[in-house]
Amino acid sequence: MSQEFVPNNLEKVPPAPSATPESTASREPVKISIIGSRRGVKSIIYRLYRLQFAEVTAWSPLQPTGKPGEFVSMLIRQISFRSE
């Protein structure tokens, strides 16, 4: 049964199209921020690391937001969009 899908002449099979990443996808930065207590922000960063979302060192250092006891950390990820 699997022989039904094998072409008779392999030379007639067109080669797979080769596409370069530059021609098929565009990249865009996306900023992700975590805002909360120092302990809460660090907890989320480590939880996301365990989920293999991002390395701990990829996040910005904690910065105060101006509200007492509140901090922010940011991550910038590059996402790709395929052109259609």
Coordinates of C-alpha atoms in Angstrom, one line a residue:
M1 CA 0.0 0.0 0.0
S2 CA 2.8 2.4 0.8
Q3 CA 4.1 1.9 -2.8
E4 CA 1.1 3.8 -4.1
F5 CA 2.7 7.0 -2.9
V6 CA 6.2 6.5 -4.3
P7 CA 6.6 8.3 -7.6
N8 CA 7.7 6.3 -10.7
N9 CA 10.4 8.7 -11.7
L10 CA 12.1 10.5 -8.9
E11 CA 13.6 13.1 -11.3
K12 CA 10.1 14.5 -11.9
V13 CA 9.6 15.4 -8.3
P14 CA 10.2 19.1 -7.8
P15 CA 12.7 20.1 -5.1
A16 CA 11.3 21.5 -1.9
P17 CA 11.2 25.3 -2.0
S18 CA 14.1 26.8 0.0
A19 CA 13.1 29.9 1.9
T20 CA 15.3 32.2 3.8
P21 CA 14.1 33.5 7.1
E22 CA 14.4 37.1 5.9
S23 CA 11.9 36.5 3.0
T24 CA 9.3 34.5 4.9
A25 CA 9.2 36.1 8.3
S26 CA 9.3 39.5 9.9
R27 CA 10.4 40.0 13.5
E28 CA 8.9 42.3 16.1
P29 CA 9.9 43.1 19.7
V30 CA 7.2 42.4 22.3
K31 CA 7.7 43.8 25.9
I32 CA 6.5 41.7 28.8
S33 CA 6.5 43.3 32.3
I34 CA 5.9 42.0 35.8
I35 CA 4.8 44.5 38.4
G36 CA 4.4 43.7 42.1
S37 CA 6.3 43.3 45.3
R38 CA 10.0 42.4 45.0
R39 CA 9.2 38.9 46.3
G40 CA 6.3 38.5 43.9
V41 CA 8.1 39.6 40.8
K42 CA 11.1 37.3 41.5
S43 CA 8.7 34.4 42.2
I44 CA 7.1 34.9 38.7
I45 CA 10.5 35.2 37.0
Y46 CA 11.7 31.9 38.5
R47 CA 8.4 30.2 37.8
L48 CA 8.6 31.3 34.1
Y49 CA 12.2 30.0 34.0
R50 CA 11.0 26.6 35.3
L51 CA 8.5 26.6 32.5
Q52 CA 11.4 27.3 30.0
F53 CA 9.8 30.6 29.0
A54 CA 12.9 32.8 29.6
E55 CA 16.2 32.7 31.4
V56 CA 16.3 34.5 34.7
T57 CA 19.1 36.8 33.4
A58 CA 17.0 37.8 30.4
W59 CA 14.8 40.0 32.6
S60 CA 15.8 43.5 33.5
P61 CA 16.9 44.3 37.0
L62 CA 14.0 45.2 39.4
Q63 CA 13.2 48.8 39.4
P64 CA 10.9 50.7 41.8
T65 CA 7.7 52.0 40.2
G66 CA 7.2 55.0 42.4
K67 CA 4.6 53.2 44.6
P68 CA 5.9 52.1 48.0
G69 CA 6.9 48.4 47.9
E70 CA 6.2 48.0 44.1
F71 CA 8.8 46.9 41.5
V72 CA 8.8 46.2 37.8
S73 CA 11.0 43.9 35.7
M74 CA 10.8 43.7 31.9
L75 CA 11.6 41.2 29.2
I76 CA 11.8 41.9 25.5
R77 CA 11.1 38.9 23.2
Q78 CA 11.4 38.9 19.4
I79 CA 8.5 37.2 17.8
S80 CA 8.2 36.2 14.1
F81 CA 5.3 36.6 11.8
R82 CA 5.2 34.7 8.5
S83 CA 4.4 36.7 5.5
E84 CA 1.5 35.4 3.5

